[in-house]
CSV table of C-alpha atoms in Angstrom, one decimal:
chain,number,residue,atom,x,y,z
A,1,MET,CA,-9.7,-168.4,-65.2
A,2,ARG,CA,-6.2,-168.9,-66.6
A,3,PHE,CA,-4.8,-166.0,-64.6
A,4,PHE,CA,-5.1,-167.8,-61.3
A,5,GLU,CA,-3.6,-170.9,-62.7
A,6,GLN,CA,-0.6,-169.0,-63.9
A,7,GLN,CA,-0.3,-167.3,-60.6
A,8,ASP,CA,-0.2,-170.7,-58.8
A,9,GLU,CA,2.4,-171.9,-61.3
A,10,ALA,CA,4.5,-168.9,-60.7
A,11,ARG,CA,4.4,-169.5,-56.9
A,12,ALA,CA,5.3,-173.1,-57.5
A,13,ARG,CA,8.3,-172.1,-59.6
A,14,THR,CA,9.4,-169.7,-56.8
A,15,ARG,CA,9.3,-172.5,-54.3
A,16,GLN,CA,11.3,-174.6,-56.7
A,17,LEU,CA,13.9,-171.8,-57.0
A,18,LEU,CA,14.2,-171.6,-53.2
A,19,LEU,CA,14.6,-175.4,-53.0
A,20,LEU,CA,17.3,-175.2,-55.7
A,21,PHE,CA,19.1,-172.5,-53.7
A,22,ALA,CA,19.0,-174.7,-50.6
A,23,LEU,CA,20.4,-177.5,-52.7
A,24,ALA,CA,23.1,-175.3,-54.1
A,25,VAL,CA,24.1,-174.2,-50.6
A,26,ALA,CA,24.2,-177.9,-49.5
A,27,LEU,CA,26.4,-178.8,-52.5
A,28,LEU,CA,28.7,-175.9,-51.7
A,29,VAL,CA,29.0,-177.1,-48.1
A,30,LEU,CA,29.7,-180.6,-49.3
A,31,ALA,CA,32.3,-179.4,-51.8
A,32,MET,CA,34.1,-177.3,-49.2
A,33,ASN,CA,34.2,-180.2,-46.8
A,34,VAL,CA,35.6,-182.6,-49.4
A,35,ALA,CA,38.2,-180.0,-50.6
A,36,LEU,CA,39.3,-179.2,-47.0
A,37,ALA,CA,39.4,-182.9,-46.1
A,38,LEU,CA,41.6,-183.7,-49.1
A,39,THR,CA,43.8,-180.7,-48.2
A,40,TRP,CA,44.1,-181.9,-44.6
A,41,ARG,CA,45.2,-185.3,-45.8
A,42,LEU,CA,47.8,-183.8,-48.1
A,43,VAL,CA,49.4,-181.4,-45.6
A,44,THR,CA,49.2,-183.5,-42.5
A,45,PRO,CA,52.0,-186.0,-42.2
A,46,GLY,CA,51.1,-189.3,-40.7
A,47,PHE,CA,47.4,-188.7,-41.2
A,48,SER,CA,45.2,-190.8,-38.9
A,49,SER,CA,42.0,-188.9,-38.3
A,50,TYR,CA,40.5,-185.5,-38.6
A,51,PRO,CA,40.5,-183.2,-35.6
A,52,ALA,CA,37.4,-183.0,-33.4
A,53,TYR,CA,34.6,-180.9,-35.0
A,54,PHE,CA,36.6,-180.6,-38.3
A,55,PHE,CA,33.5,-181.0,-40.5
A,56,THR,CA,31.3,-179.0,-38.2
A,57,VAL,CA,33.6,-176.0,-38.2
A,58,ASN,CA,34.0,-176.3,-42.0
A,59,THR,CA,30.2,-176.4,-42.5
A,60,VAL,CA,29.6,-173.5,-40.1
A,61,MET,CA,32.3,-171.4,-41.7
A,62,THR,CA,30.9,-172.0,-45.2
A,63,LEU,CA,27.4,-171.2,-44.1
A,64,ALA,CA,28.7,-168.1,-42.4
A,65,PHE,CA,30.3,-166.9,-45.7
A,66,VAL,CA,27.1,-167.6,-47.7
A,67,LEU,CA,24.8,-166.0,-45.2
A,68,GLY,CA,27.2,-163.1,-44.6
A,69,GLY,CA,27.4,-162.5,-48.3
A,70,TRP,CA,23.6,-162.6,-48.5
A,71,TRP,CA,23.2,-160.2,-45.6
A,72,LEU,CA,25.8,-157.8,-47.0
A,73,GLU,CA,24.2,-157.7,-50.5
A,74,THR,CA,20.7,-157.3,-49.0
A,75,SER,CA,22.0,-154.5,-46.7
A,76,SER,CA,23.6,-152.8,-49.6
A,77,LEU,CA,20.3,-152.9,-51.5
A,78,HIS,CA,18.5,-151.4,-48.5
A,79,GLY,CA,18.4,-148.1,-50.4
A,80,GLY,CA,15.7,-149.6,-52.5
A,81,GLY,CA,15.1,-149.8,-56.2
A,82,GLU,CA,17.1,-146.6,-57.0
A,83,LYS,CA,20.3,-148.1,-55.6
A,84,LEU,CA,19.9,-151.2,-57.7
A,85,ALA,CA,19.0,-149.2,-60.9
A,86,ARG,CA,22.0,-146.9,-60.4
A,87,ARG,CA,24.2,-149.9,-60.0
A,88,VAL,CA,23.3,-151.1,-63.5
A,89,GLY,CA,23.8,-147.7,-65.0
A,90,ALA,CA,20.4,-146.1,-64.9
A,91,ARG,CA,19.9,-142.4,-64.3
A,92,GLU,CA,16.9,-140.4,-63.3
A,93,ALA,CA,14.6,-139.4,-66.2
A,94,TRP,CA,14.7,-135.7,-67.1
A,95,PRO,CA,11.1,-134.8,-68.0
A,96,THR,CA,11.8,-131.1,-68.3
A,97,SER,CA,14.5,-131.3,-70.9
A,98,ARG,CA,13.8,-134.4,-73.0
A,99,GLN,CA,10.4,-134.9,-74.7
A,100,GLU,CA,10.6,-138.7,-74.8
A,101,GLU,CA,11.4,-138.8,-71.1
A,102,GLN,CA,8.5,-136.5,-70.4
A,103,LYS,CA,6.3,-138.9,-72.2
A,104,LEU,CA,7.7,-141.8,-70.1
A,105,CYS,CA,7.1,-139.9,-66.8
A,106,ASN,CA,3.6,-139.0,-67.9
A,107,ILE,CA,2.8,-142.7,-68.7
A,108,ALA,CA,4.2,-143.9,-65.4
A,109,SER,CA,2.2,-141.3,-63.5
A,110,GLU,CA,-1.0,-142.1,-65.4
A,111,LEU,CA,-0.7,-145.8,-64.8
A,112,ALA,CA,0.2,-145.5,-61.2
A,113,ILE,CA,-2.7,-143.2,-60.5
A,114,ALA,CA,-5.0,-145.6,-62.4
A,115,ALA,CA,-3.7,-148.5,-60.2
A,116,SER,CA,-4.1,-146.5,-57.0
A,117,MET,CA,-0.4,-146.8,-56.2
A,118,PRO,CA,2.4,-144.3,-55.6
A,119,VAL,CA,4.2,-143.1,-58.7
A,120,PRO,CA,7.5,-144.9,-58.9
A,121,GLN,CA,10.7,-143.1,-59.6
A,122,VAL,CA,11.4,-143.2,-63.3
A,123,MET,CA,14.9,-143.9,-64.6
A,124,VAL,CA,16.6,-144.4,-68.0
A,125,LEU,CA,19.3,-146.9,-69.1
A,126,ASP,CA,21.0,-144.7,-71.7
A,127,ARG,CA,23.6,-147.3,-72.7
A,128,VAL,CA,21.2,-150.0,-73.6
A,129,ALA,CA,19.9,-150.0,-77.2
A,130,SER,CA,17.5,-153.0,-76.9
A,131,ILE,CA,13.9,-152.6,-75.9
A,132,ASN,CA,13.4,-153.5,-72.3
A,133,ALA,CA,12.5,-152.2,-68.8
A,134,PHE,CA,12.6,-153.4,-65.3
A,135,ALA,CA,11.1,-152.7,-61.9
A,136,ALA,CA,13.0,-152.8,-58.7
A,137,GLY,CA,12.4,-152.0,-55.0
A,138,TRP,CA,11.4,-153.4,-51.7
A,139,ASP,CA,7.8,-152.1,-51.8
A,140,GLU,CA,5.7,-149.5,-53.7
A,141,ASP,CA,7.2,-146.6,-51.7
A,142,ASP,CA,10.8,-147.1,-52.9
A,143,ALA,CA,10.0,-148.6,-56.3
A,144,VAL,CA,11.8,-147.7,-59.5
A,145,ILE,CA,11.0,-148.3,-63.1
A,146,ALA,CA,14.0,-148.2,-65.5
A,147,VAL,CA,13.4,-148.1,-69.2
A,148,THR,CA,16.1,-148.6,-71.8
A,149,ARG,CA,17.1,-146.0,-74.4
A,150,GLY,CA,16.1,-148.4,-77.1
A,151,ALA,CA,12.6,-148.6,-75.7
A,152,LEU,CA,12.3,-144.8,-75.6
A,153,ASP,CA,13.6,-144.4,-79.1
A,154,SER,CA,11.8,-147.2,-80.8
A,155,LEU,CA,8.3,-147.5,-79.1
A,156,ASN,CA,5.3,-145.4,-79.7
A,157,ARG,CA,3.2,-144.2,-76.8
A,158,ASP,CA,0.9,-147.2,-76.7
A,159,GLU,CA,3.8,-149.7,-76.9
A,160,LEU,CA,5.6,-147.8,-74.1
A,161,LEU,CA,2.5,-147.8,-72.1
A,162,GLY,CA,2.3,-151.6,-72.3
A,163,LEU,CA,6.0,-151.9,-71.3
A,164,VAL,CA,5.6,-149.6,-68.3
A,165,ALA,CA,2.3,-151.3,-67.3
A,166,HIS,CA,4.1,-154.6,-67.2
A,167,ALA,CA,6.8,-153.2,-65.0
A,168,LEU,CA,4.3,-151.6,-62.7
A,169,SER,CA,2.5,-155.0,-62.4
A,170,HIS,CA,5.7,-156.4,-60.9
A,171,ILE,CA,5.8,-153.7,-58.3
A,172,ARG,CA,2.1,-154.1,-57.5
A,173,GLU,CA,2.3,-157.9,-57.2
A,174,GLY,CA,5.4,-157.8,-54.9
A,175,ASP,CA,7.7,-159.5,-57.5
A,176,THR,CA,10.3,-156.7,-57.0
A,177,ARG,CA,10.6,-157.5,-53.3
A,178,LEU,CA,11.2,-161.2,-54.1
A,179,ASN,CA,13.8,-160.3,-56.8
A,180,MET,CA,15.6,-158.0,-54.3
A,181,ARG,CA,15.8,-160.9,-51.9
A,182,LEU,CA,17.0,-163.3,-54.6
A,183,ALA,CA,19.7,-160.9,-55.6
A,184,GLY,CA,21.1,-161.1,-52.1
A,185,MET,CA,20.8,-164.8,-52.0
A,186,VAL,CA,22.6,-165.3,-55.3
A,187,PHE,CA,25.4,-162.9,-54.2
A,188,GLY,CA,25.8,-165.1,-51.1
A,189,LEU,CA,26.7,-168.1,-53.2
């Protein structure tokens, strides 16, 4: 079955991304050590050698900044998918006052019930005219699906159903948790 092969390929790509992140951190540490070593040579008259633990301290400090940034961003996203969605300009869908948002909320509810999972919070990105959606959250309980205004205005019910189903699959498969972690990691760099 092609599905399982694709799943294995996706996991392999995830491992590659994590290795690339580790490589990026290592290159950042190297660049900081080189920059600080050159600076030390320029500002220290009569340069003979570096102080004890010079490179160790530089490495530890650089790693502390990277890991600290990662931790801060991950902590700020602790509020779950809603916090991330609001950060990018999404607002909660208003099913009682807007027909297209009622349709969106109904679709999200129907699909979540069919998938035996909690209904995610539904949000709308009003300022985005393109057709798109995303899912965010640490788990199924704090998950959010955000759909663009362009998708609401342009797609019929069946097309919108496909878009929301795709977003729900990311929640179900745990992709959103990985993406939340990756957001913190990238911020750390």
